[in-house]
Amino acid sequence: MKRLYSAFCAVLFFCAAVLPADASNDTGTSAASAILFEPTTETVLFEKDADSRLPMASTTKIMTALVALEAVPLETKVAVPDEACGMEGSGIGLTPGEELTVEDLLWAVLLESANDAAAATAIAVSGSIAAFADRMNEKAVQLGLTDTHFANPHGLDDEAHYTTARDLAKITASAMENDTFRKMVSSVRHEIPKPNGTRYLINHNRLLRERSDVIGVKTGFTKHSGRCLVTAAERDGVCLIAVTLNDPDDWRDHCALYDAAFPRCTRIRFAEPGGISFPVPCVGSEKGAVRAVNDTGLERVFIDGRPEYRTVIETKRMLFPPVECGEEIGRAVFLAPDGSELGSVPLLADETVSEPEEPEGLLRKLFSRG
């Protein structure tokens, strides 16, 4: 049997977090397709033909890096195959048989947009470019994408190689959860070895040098795709992802999108780890109760306002042993005035309460002492 215990938080004001898709169209963009995306709530702040299937050039390498990072250790040694050398487009001049780590190759993939490094990575992970592309497509399915298909790891033109601005934003959101990926795409420069020397890598994303809030992600260009750009920016704990495909003025457009959107975003911290503690009566506890405590916090981003909410503590009316320390015994739920749930955190027991011994066992202990 459950009983609700309520504790009311200070009142804050807000409007809904999800906006109409065209709510910010006055910002404008020269892109054929674009989206501005808040990943934690999957809120779209701006979009323009965001579901049109288009080529994405080297922004492909976001998925290349994500798949490789999940597939093999960074320290994996790679002997560069002949197939990866002398590829068209950008590269770092890999030579057949030279040895680098997967980490070295990914630095080159993400900063210098090196097609040869992307091919070498793909072959090292899956044995061939085609097999690696299959792996990329499997990852796209896992992410729930329906308008994306990869034919290669580098983004050179192919009719079977396409995505949408919306799908690419979701790929980027997933990749940015990987600490190694996030570190790489936010770096302006890096060094990796080359035969008899050092390769100096410079990130093609100029917004990393021009704006303090930009933290990634990837550029791309072919004559067929036009200029493609994916960036991420962060202010006051709010991260936004911008994607533009076939955009001749992409640097300006990304800056304009961020400058219009960030003032509208607020991150609300509903709970700090350990900030909620509630006593739950427990049979057999020396203190008469076990405290239900949250070990995780909860934050959410809201657009154009702050939420009014109340906190409801849900637990059993009474606990009976055995109870294990760390066992989930309830949750704290954050509710909007209309009763809709804004989020919740689990509440865990802060102590162990053992099951009492059977009467026969107690009697044996008493007689043994005599």
Coordinates of N, CA, C and O in Angstrom, one line a residue, residues 124-293:
A124 N 40.0 -0.4 -39.9 CA 40.5 -0.9 -38.6 C 39.4 -1.5 -37.8 O 39.5 -2.5 -37.1
V125 N 38.3 -0.8 -37.8 CA 37.1 -1.3 -36.9 C 36.4 -2.4 -37.5 O 36.0 -3.4 -36.8
S126 N 36.1 -2.4 -38.8 CA 35.2 -3.3 -39.4 C 35.8 -4.2 -40.6 O 35.1 -5.0 -41.1
G127 N 37.0 -3.9 -41.0 CA 37.6 -4.7 -42.0 C 37.5 -4.1 -43.4 O 38.3 -4.4 -44.3
S128 N 36.4 -3.3 -43.6 CA 36.3 -2.6 -44.9 C 35.4 -1.4 -44.7 O 34.6 -1.3 -43.7
I129 N 35.4 -0.5 -45.7 CA 34.6 0.7 -45.7 C 33.1 0.3 -45.7 O 32.3 0.9 -45.0
A130 N 32.8 -0.7 -46.6 CA 31.4 -1.1 -46.7 C 30.8 -1.7 -45.4 O 29.7 -1.4 -45.0
A131 N 31.6 -2.5 -44.7 CA 31.2 -3.1 -43.5 C 31.0 -2.0 -42.4 O 30.1 -2.1 -41.6
F132 N 31.9 -1.0 -42.4 CA 31.8 0.0 -41.4 C 30.6 0.9 -41.7 O 29.9 1.3 -40.7
A133 N 30.3 1.1 -43.0 CA 29.0 1.9 -43.3 C 27.8 1.1 -42.8 O 26.8 1.7 -42.3
D134 N 27.8 -0.2 -42.9 CA 26.7 -1.0 -42.4 C 26.6 -0.8 -40.9 O 25.5 -0.7 -40.3
R135 N 27.7 -0.7 -40.2 CA 27.7 -0.4 -38.7 C 27.1 0.9 -38.4 O 26.4 1.1 -37.4
M136 N 27.5 1.9 -39.3 CA 26.9 3.3 -39.1 C 25.4 3.3 -39.3 O 24.7 3.9 -38.5
N137 N 24.9 2.5 -40.2 CA 23.5 2.4 -40.5 C 22.8 1.7 -39.3 O 21.7 2.0 -38.9
E138 N 23.5 0.7 -38.7 CA 22.9 0.0 -37.6 C 22.7 1.0 -36.4 O 21.7 1.0 -35.7
K139 N 23.7 1.9 -36.2 CA 23.7 2.9 -35.1 C 22.6 3.8 -35.4 O 21.9 4.3 -34.5
A140 N 22.4 4.2 -36.7 CA 21.3 5.1 -37.0 C 19.9 4.5 -36.6 O 19.1 5.2 -36.1
V141 N 19.8 3.2 -36.9 CA 18.5 2.6 -36.5 C 18.4 2.6 -35.0 O 17.3 2.8 -34.4
Q142 N 19.5 2.3 -34.2 CA 19.4 2.3 -32.8 C 19.0 3.7 -32.3 O 18.3 3.8 -31.2
L143 N 19.4 4.8 -32.9 CA 19.0 6.1 -32.5 C 17.6 6.5 -33.0 O 17.1 7.6 -32.7
G144 N 16.9 5.6 -33.7 CA 15.5 5.8 -34.1 C 15.4 6.7 -35.4 O 14.4 7.3 -35.6
L145 N 16.5 6.8 -36.2 CA 16.5 7.7 -37.3 C 15.9 6.9 -38.5 O 16.3 5.8 -38.8
T146 N 15.1 7.6 -39.3 CA 14.4 7.0 -40.4 C 14.8 7.7 -41.7 O 14.4 7.2 -42.8
D147 N 15.5 8.8 -41.7 CA 15.8 9.5 -42.9 C 17.3 9.7 -43.1 O 17.8 10.7 -43.7
T148 N 18.1 8.7 -42.6 CA 19.5 8.8 -42.7 C 20.1 7.5 -43.3 O 19.6 6.4 -42.9
H149 N 21.0 7.5 -44.2 CA 21.7 6.3 -44.7 C 23.1 6.7 -45.0 O 23.4 7.7 -45.7
F150 N 24.1 5.9 -44.6 CA 25.5 6.1 -44.8 C 26.0 5.1 -45.9 O 25.7 3.9 -45.8
A151 N 26.8 5.6 -46.8 CA 27.5 4.7 -47.7 C 29.0 4.7 -47.5 O 29.7 3.9 -48.1
N152 N 29.5 5.6 -46.6 CA 31.0 5.7 -46.4 C 31.2 6.4 -45.1 O 30.3 7.0 -44.5
P153 N 32.4 6.4 -44.6 CA 32.7 7.1 -43.3 C 33.2 8.5 -43.4 O 33.5 9.2 -42.4
H154 N 33.4 9.0 -44.6 CA 34.0 10.3 -44.8 C 33.1 11.4 -45.4 O 33.4 12.6 -45.2
G155 N 32.0 11.0 -46.1 CA 31.1 12.0 -46.6 C 31.3 12.4 -48.0 O 30.6 13.3 -48.5
L156 N 32.2 11.8 -48.7 CA 32.3 12.1 -50.2 C 31.0 11.7 -50.8 O 30.3 10.7 -50.4
D157 N 30.6 12.4 -51.9 CA 29.3 12.3 -52.5 C 28.9 10.8 -53.0 O 29.8 10.1 -53.6
D158 N 27.7 10.4 -52.6 CA 27.2 9.2 -53.0 C 25.6 9.3 -52.9 O 25.1 9.8 -51.9
E159 N 24.9 8.8 -53.9 CA 23.5 8.9 -53.9 C 22.8 8.3 -52.7 O 21.7 8.6 -52.3
A160 N 23.5 7.2 -52.2 CA 23.0 6.5 -51.1 C 23.4 7.0 -49.7 O 23.3 6.4 -48.7
H161 N 24.0 8.2 -49.7 CA 24.6 8.8 -48.5 C 23.8 10.1 -48.3 O 24.0 11.1 -48.9
Y162 N 23.0 10.1 -47.2 CA 22.1 11.3 -47.0 C 21.7 11.3 -45.5 O 21.7 10.3 -44.8
T163 N 21.2 12.5 -45.1 CA 20.6 12.6 -43.8 C 19.6 13.8 -43.8 O 19.4 14.3 -44.9
T164 N 19.1 14.2 -42.7 CA 18.3 15.4 -42.5 C 18.9 16.2 -41.4 O 19.6 15.7 -40.6
A165 N 18.5 17.5 -41.4 CA 19.0 18.3 -40.3 C 18.5 17.8 -38.9 O 19.3 17.8 -38.0
R166 N 17.3 17.3 -38.9 CA 16.8 16.7 -37.6 C 17.6 15.5 -37.2 O 18.0 15.4 -36.0
D167 N 17.8 14.6 -38.1 CA 18.5 13.4 -37.8 C 19.9 13.7 -37.4 O 20.5 13.1 -36.4
L168 N 20.6 14.6 -38.1 CA 22.0 15.0 -37.8 C 22.1 15.6 -36.4 O 23.1 15.4 -35.7
A169 N 21.1 16.4 -36.0 CA 21.1 16.9 -34.6 C 21.0 15.8 -33.6 O 21.6 15.9 -32.5
K170 N 20.2 14.8 -33.9 CA 20.1 13.7 -32.9 C 21.4 12.9 -32.8 O 21.8 12.4 -31.8
I171 N 22.0 12.7 -34.0 CA 23.3 12.0 -34.0 C 24.3 12.8 -33.2 O 25.1 12.2 -32.3
T172 N 24.3 14.1 -33.3 CA 25.2 14.9 -32.6 C 25.0 14.9 -31.1 O 25.9 14.9 -30.3
A173 N 23.7 15.0 -30.7 CA 23.3 14.9 -29.3 C 23.9 13.6 -28.7 O 24.4 13.7 -27.6
S174 N 23.8 12.5 -29.4 CA 24.3 11.2 -28.9 C 25.8 11.3 -28.8 O 26.4 10.9 -27.8
A175 N 26.5 11.8 -29.8 CA 27.9 11.9 -29.8 C 28.4 12.8 -28.7 O 29.5 12.5 -28.0
M176 N 27.7 13.9 -28.4 CA 28.2 14.8 -27.4 C 28.1 14.2 -26.0 O 28.6 14.8 -25.0
E177 N 27.4 13.1 -25.8 CA 27.4 12.5 -24.5 C 28.6 11.7 -24.2 O 28.9 11.3 -23.1
N178 N 29.4 11.5 -25.3 CA 30.7 10.8 -25.1 C 31.8 11.8 -24.8 O 32.1 12.7 -25.5
D179 N 32.4 11.6 -23.6 CA 33.4 12.6 -23.1 C 34.6 12.8 -24.1 O 35.1 13.9 -24.3
T180 N 35.0 11.7 -24.7 CA 36.2 11.7 -25.6 C 35.8 12.5 -26.8 O 36.6 13.4 -27.3
F181 N 34.7 12.2 -27.4 CA 34.2 13.0 -28.6 C 34.1 14.5 -28.2 O 34.5 15.3 -29.0
R182 N 33.5 14.8 -27.1 CA 33.2 16.1 -26.7 C 34.6 16.9 -26.6 O 34.7 18.1 -27.0
K183 N 35.5 16.2 -26.0 CA 36.9 16.8 -25.8 C 37.5 17.1 -27.1 O 38.1 18.2 -27.4
M184 N 37.4 16.2 -28.1 CA 38.0 16.4 -29.4 C 37.4 17.5 -30.2 O 38.1 18.4 -30.7
V185 N 36.1 17.5 -30.3 CA 35.5 18.5 -31.1 C 35.5 19.9 -30.5 O 35.3 20.9 -31.2
S186 N 35.9 20.0 -29.2 CA 36.0 21.4 -28.6 C 37.4 21.9 -28.7 O 37.7 23.0 -28.2
S187 N 38.3 21.1 -29.2 CA 39.8 21.4 -29.2 C 40.1 22.2 -30.5 O 39.7 21.8 -31.6
V188 N 40.8 23.3 -30.3 CA 41.2 24.1 -31.5 C 42.4 23.4 -32.2 O 42.5 23.5 -33.5
R189 N 43.3 22.8 -31.5 CA 44.5 22.2 -32.1 C 44.9 20.9 -31.4 O 44.6 20.8 -30.2
H190 N 45.7 20.1 -32.0 CA 46.2 18.9 -31.4 C 47.4 18.4 -32.2 O 47.5 18.8 -33.4
E191 N 48.2 17.6 -31.6 CA 49.4 17.0 -32.3 C 49.3 15.5 -32.3 O 49.0 14.9 -31.3
I192 N 49.6 14.9 -33.4 CA 49.7 13.4 -33.5 C 51.0 13.1 -34.3 O 51.6 14.0 -35.0
P193 N 51.5 11.9 -34.2 CA 52.8 11.6 -34.8 C 52.6 11.4 -36.3 O 51.6 11.1 -36.8
K194 N 53.8 11.5 -37.0 CA 53.9 11.1 -38.4 C 55.3 10.5 -38.5 O 56.1 10.7 -37.7
P195 N 55.5 9.8 -39.6 CA 56.9 9.2 -39.8 C 57.9 10.3 -39.7 O 57.9 11.3 -40.4
N196 N 58.9 10.2 -38.8 CA 60.0 11.2 -38.6 C 59.5 12.6 -38.2 O 60.1 13.6 -38.7
G197 N 58.4 12.7 -37.5 CA 58.0 14.0 -37.1 C 56.6 14.1 -36.4 O 56.2 13.1 -35.8
T198 N 56.0 15.3 -36.5 CA 54.7 15.5 -35.8 C 53.8 16.2 -36.8 O 54.1 17.0 -37.6
R199 N 52.5 15.7 -36.7 CA 51.5 16.4 -37.5 C 50.8 17.4 -36.6 O 50.3 17.0 -35.5
Y200 N 50.6 18.6 -37.0 CA 49.9 19.6 -36.3 C 48.5 19.8 -36.9 O 48.3 20.2 -38.0
L201 N 47.5 19.5 -36.1 CA 46.1 19.5 -36.5 C 45.4 20.8 -36.0 O 45.6 21.2 -34.9
I202 N 44.7 21.4 -36.9 CA 43.9 22.6 -36.6 C 42.5 22.4 -36.9 O 42.1 21.9 -38.0
N203 N 41.6 22.7 -36.0 CA 40.2 22.5 -36.1 C 39.6 23.4 -37.2 O 39.9 24.6 -37.1
H204 N 38.9 22.9 -38.1 CA 38.3 23.7 -39.2 C 37.1 24.6 -38.7 O 36.7 25.5 -39.4
N205 N 36.6 24.3 -37.5 CA 35.5 25.0 -37.0 C 35.9 26.4 -36.4 O 36.4 26.5 -35.2
R206 N 35.8 27.4 -37.2 CA 36.4 28.7 -36.8 C 35.6 29.3 -35.6 O 36.1 30.2 -34.9
L207 N 34.3 28.9 -35.4 CA 33.6 29.5 -34.3 C 34.2 29.1 -32.9 O 33.9 29.8 -31.9
L208 N 35.0 28.1 -32.8 CA 35.7 27.7 -31.6 C 36.6 28.8 -31.2 O 36.9 29.1 -30.0
R209 N 37.2 29.5 -32.2 CA 38.1 30.6 -31.9 C 37.4 32.0 -31.8 O 38.0 32.9 -31.2
E210 N 36.2 32.1 -32.3 CA 35.5 33.4 -32.4 C 34.5 33.6 -31.3 O 34.1 34.7 -30.9
R211 N 34.0 32.5 -30.7 CA 32.9 32.6 -29.7 C 33.3 31.7 -28.5 O 33.7 30.5 -28.6
S212 N 33.1 32.2 -27.3 CA 33.4 31.5 -26.1 C 32.4 30.5 -25.7 O 32.7 29.5 -25.0
D213 N 31.2 30.6 -26.3 CA 30.1 29.6 -26.0 C 30.1 28.4 -26.9 O 29.5 27.4 -26.5
V214 N 30.8 28.4 -28.0 CA 30.8 27.3 -28.9 C 31.7 26.2 -28.5 O 32.9 26.4 -28.1
I215 N 31.2 24.9 -28.4 CA 32.0 23.8 -27.9 C 32.1 22.7 -28.9 O 32.5 21.6 -28.6
G216 N 31.9 22.9 -30.2 CA 32.0 21.9 -31.3 C 31.1 22.4 -32.4 O 30.6 23.5 -32.3
V217 N 31.0 21.6 -33.5 CA 31.2 20.2 -33.6 C 32.0 19.8 -34.9 O 33.1 19.3 -34.8
K218 N 31.4 20.1 -36.1 CA 32.0 19.6 -37.3 C 31.5 20.4 -38.5 O 30.4 20.7 -38.7
T219 N 32.5 20.6 -39.4 CA 32.3 21.3 -40.7 C 32.2 20.3 -41.8 O 32.6 19.1 -41.7
G220 N 31.7 20.7 -43.0 CA 31.6 19.8 -44.2 C 31.4 20.6 -45.4 O 30.7 21.6 -45.4
F221 N 32.0 20.1 -46.5 CA 31.7 20.7 -47.8 C 32.1 19.8 -49.0 O 33.1 19.1 -49.0
T222 N 31.2 19.7 -49.9 CA 31.5 19.2 -51.3 C 30.8 20.1 -52.3 O 29.8 20.8 -51.9
K223 N 31.1 20.0 -53.5 CA 30.4 20.8 -54.5 C 28.9 20.4 -54.6 O 28.1 21.3 -54.8
H224 N 28.7 19.1 -54.4 CA 27.3 18.7 -54.4 C 26.5 19.1 -53.2 O 25.3 19.5 -53.3
S225 N 27.1 18.9 -52.0 CA 26.3 19.2 -50.8 C 26.3 20.7 -50.4 O 25.3 21.1 -49.7
G226 N 27.2 21.5 -50.9 CA 27.3 22.8 -50.4 C 27.9 22.8 -49.0 O 28.4 21.8 -48.5
R227 N 27.9 24.0 -48.4 CA 28.5 24.1 -47.0 C 27.6 23.5 -46.0 O 26.4 23.8 -45.9
C228 N 28.1 22.6 -45.2 CA 27.3 21.9 -44.1 C 28.0 22.2 -42.8 O 29.3 22.2 -42.7
L229 N 27.3 22.5 -41.8 CA 27.9 22.8 -40.5 C 27.0 22.4 -39.4 O 25.8 22.6 -39.4
V230 N 27.6 21.7 -38.4 CA 27.0 21.3 -37.1 C 27.8 22.0 -36.0 O 29.0 21.8 -36.0
T231 N 27.1 22.7 -35.2 CA 27.8 23.3 -34.0 C 27.0 23.0 -32.7 O 25.8 22.7 -32.8
A232 N 27.7 23.1 -31.6 CA 27.1 23.1 -30.3 C 27.6 24.2 -29.5 O 28.7 24.6 -29.6
A233 N 26.7 24.8 -28.7 CA 27.1 26.0 -27.9 C 26.4 25.8 -26.5 O 25.4 25.2 -26.4
E234 N 27.1 26.4 -25.5 CA 26.6 26.2 -24.1 C 26.7 27.5 -23.4 O 27.8 28.2 -23.4
R235 N 25.6 27.9 -22.7 CA 25.6 29.0 -21.8 C 24.8 28.7 -20.6 O 23.7 28.2 -20.7
D236 N 25.3 29.0 -19.4 CA 24.6 28.9 -18.2 C 24.0 27.5 -18.0 O 22.8 27.3 -17.6
G237 N 24.7 26.5 -18.4 CA 24.3 25.1 -18.3 C 23.3 24.6 -19.3 O 22.8 23.5 -19.3
V238 N 23.0 25.5 -20.3 CA 22.1 25.1 -21.4 C 22.9 24.8 -22.6 O 23.7 25.7 -23.0
C239 N 22.8 23.6 -23.2 CA 23.5 23.3 -24.5 C 22.5 23.3 -25.6 O 21.4 22.6 -25.5
L240 N 22.8 23.9 -26.7 CA 22.0 23.9 -27.9 C 22.8 23.4 -29.1 O 24.1 23.6 -29.1
I241 N 22.2 22.7 -30.0 CA 22.8 22.1 -31.2 C 22.2 22.8 -32.4 O 21.0 22.7 -32.6
A242 N 23.0 23.3 -33.3 CA 22.6 23.9 -34.6 C 23.1 23.1 -35.8 O 24.3 22.7 -35.8
V243 N 22.2 22.9 -36.7 CA 22.6 22.1 -38.0 C 22.1 22.9 -39.1 O 20.9 23.3 -39.2
T244 N 23.0 23.2 -40.1 CA 22.6 23.8 -41.4 C 23.2 22.9 -42.5 O 24.4 22.5 -42.4
L245 N 22.4 22.7 -43.5 CA 22.8 21.9 -44.7 C 22.7 22.8 -45.9 O 21.6 23.4 -46.1
N246 N 23.7 22.8 -46.7 CA 23.7 23.6 -48.0 C 23.4 25.1 -47.6 O 22.4 25.7 -48.0
D247 N 24.3 25.7 -46.8 CA 24.2 27.0 -46.3 C 25.4 27.9 -46.7 O 26.5 27.7 -46.1
P248 N 25.3 28.8 -47.6 CA 26.4 29.6 -48.0 C 26.9 30.6 -47.0 O 27.9 31.2 -47.1
D249 N 26.0 30.9 -46.0 CA 26.4 31.8 -44.9 C 26.3 31.2 -43.5 O 25.7 31.7 -42.6
D250 N 26.8 30.0 -43.4 CA 26.6 29.2 -42.2 C 27.2 29.8 -41.0 O 26.5 29.7 -39.9
W251 N 28.3 30.4 -41.0 CA 28.9 30.9 -39.8 C 28.0 32.0 -39.2 O 27.7 32.0 -38.0
R252 N 27.5 32.9 -40.0 CA 26.6 34.0 -39.5 C 25.3 33.4 -39.0 O 24.8 33.8 -38.0
D253 N 24.8 32.4 -39.8 CA 23.5 31.9 -39.4 C 23.5 31.2 -38.1 O 22.6 31.3 -37.3
H254 N 24.6 30.4 -37.8 CA 24.7 29.8 -36.5 C 24.8 30.8 -35.4 O 24.1 30.6 -34.3
C255 N 25.6 31.8 -35.6 CA 25.7 32.8 -34.5 C 24.3 33.5 -34.3 O 23.9 33.7 -33.1
A256 N 23.6 33.8 -35.3 CA 22.3 34.5 -35.2 C 21.3 33.5 -34.5 O 20.5 34.0 -33.6
L257 N 21.3 32.3 -34.8 CA 20.4 31.3 -34.1 C 20.7 31.3 -32.6 O 19.8 31.3 -31.8
Y258 N 22.0 31.2 -32.3 CA 22.3 31.1 -30.8 C 21.9 32.4 -30.1 O 21.4 32.4 -29.0
D259 N 22.3 33.5 -30.7 CA 22.0 34.8 -30.0 C 20.6 35.0 -29.8 O 20.2 35.7 -28.9
A260 N 19.7 34.5 -30.7 CA 18.3 34.7 -30.6 C 17.7 33.7 -29.6 O 16.7 34.0 -28.8
A261 N 18.3 32.5 -29.5 CA 17.7 31.4 -28.7 C 18.1 31.4 -27.2 O 17.3 31.2 -26.3
F262 N 19.4 31.7 -26.9 CA 19.9 31.5 -25.6 C 19.1 32.4 -24.5 O 18.9 31.9 -23.4
P263 N 18.8 33.6 -24.9 CA 18.0 34.4 -23.9 C 16.7 33.8 -23.5 O 16.1 34.2 -22.4
R264 N 16.2 32.9 -24.3 CA 14.9 32.3 -24.0 C 15.0 31.0 -23.2 O 13.9 30.5 -22.8
C265 N 16.2 30.6 -22.9 CA 16.4 29.3 -22.3 C 16.8 29.4 -20.8 O 17.6 30.2 -20.5
T266 N 16.2 28.6 -20.0 CA 16.5 28.6 -18.6 C 16.6 27.2 -18.1 O 15.7 26.3 -18.4
R267 N 17.7 26.8 -17.4 CA 17.9 25.5 -16.8 C 17.4 25.6 -15.3 O 17.9 26.4 -14.5
I268 N 16.5 24.7 -15.0 CA 15.9 24.6 -13.6 C 16.5 23.4 -12.9 O 16.4 22.3 -13.5
R269 N 17.0 23.6 -11.7 CA 17.5 22.5 -11.0 C 16.4 22.1 -9.9 O 16.2 22.8 -9.0
F270 N 15.8 21.0 -10.2 CA 14.7 20.5 -9.3 C 15.3 19.9 -8.0 O 14.7 20.0 -7.0
A271 N 16.4 19.2 -8.2 CA 16.9 18.5 -7.0 C 18.4 18.4 -7.1 O 19.0 18.0 -8.2
E272 N 19.1 18.6 -6.0 CA 20.6 18.3 -5.9 C 20.7 16.9 -5.4 O 19.9 16.4 -4.6
P273 N 21.8 16.1 -5.7 CA 22.0 14.8 -5.1 C 22.0 14.9 -3.6 O 22.8 15.8 -3.1
G274 N 21.2 14.1 -2.9 CA 21.2 14.2 -1.5 C 20.4 15.3 -0.9 O 20.3 15.5 0.3
G275 N 19.7 16.1 -1.7 CA 19.0 17.3 -1.3 C 17.6 16.9 -0.7 O 17.0 17.8 -0.1
I276 N 17.1 15.7 -1.0 CA 15.8 15.3 -0.5 C 16.0 14.2 0.5 O 16.7 13.2 0.2
S277 N 15.4 14.3 1.6 CA 15.5 13.3 2.6 C 14.1 13.2 3.4 O 13.6 14.2 3.9
F278 N 13.5 12.0 3.4 CA 12.2 11.8 4.0 C 12.2 10.5 4.8 O 12.6 9.5 4.4
P279 N 11.7 10.6 6.1 CA 11.6 9.4 7.0 C 10.5 8.5 6.6 O 9.3 9.0 6.4
V280 N 10.8 7.2 6.5 CA 9.7 6.2 6.2 C 9.7 5.2 7.4 O 10.7 4.6 7.6
P281 N 8.6 5.1 8.1 CA 8.5 4.2 9.2 C 9.0 2.8 8.8 O 8.6 2.3 7.7
C282 N 9.8 2.2 9.6 CA 10.3 0.8 9.3 C 10.3 0.0 10.5 O 10.9 0.3 11.6
V283 N 9.7 -1.2 10.5 CA 9.7 -2.2 11.6 C 11.1 -2.7 11.7 O 11.8 -3.0 10.8
G284 N 11.6 -2.7 13.0 CA 12.9 -3.3 13.2 C 14.0 -2.3 13.2 O 15.2 -2.6 13.6
S285 N 13.8 -1.0 12.7 CA 14.8 0.0 12.7 C 15.0 0.6 14.1 O 14.1 0.9 14.8
E286 N 16.3 0.7 14.5 CA 16.6 1.3 15.8 C 16.1 2.7 15.9 O 15.7 3.1 17.0
K287 N 16.0 3.4 14.8 CA 15.5 4.8 14.9 C 14.0 4.9 14.6 O 13.5 6.0 14.6
G288 N 13.4 3.8 14.3 CA 12.0 3.7 14.0 C 11.6 4.1 12.6 O 10.5 3.9 12.2
A289 N 12.6 4.5 11.8 CA 12.4 4.9 10.4 C 13.7 4.8 9.6 O 14.7 5.0 10.1
V290 N 13.5 4.6 8.3 CA 14.6 4.6 7.4 C 14.4 5.9 6.6 O 13.3 6.2 6.1
R291 N 15.5 6.6 6.3 CA 15.4 7.8 5.5 C 15.5 7.5 4.0 O 16.4 6.7 3.6
A292 N 14.6 8.0 3.3 CA 14.6 7.9 1.8 C 15.3 9.1 1.2 O 14.9 10.3 1.4
V293 N 16.4 8.9 0.6 CA 17.3 10.0 0.1 C 17.6 9.8 -1.4 O 17.7 8.7 -1.9

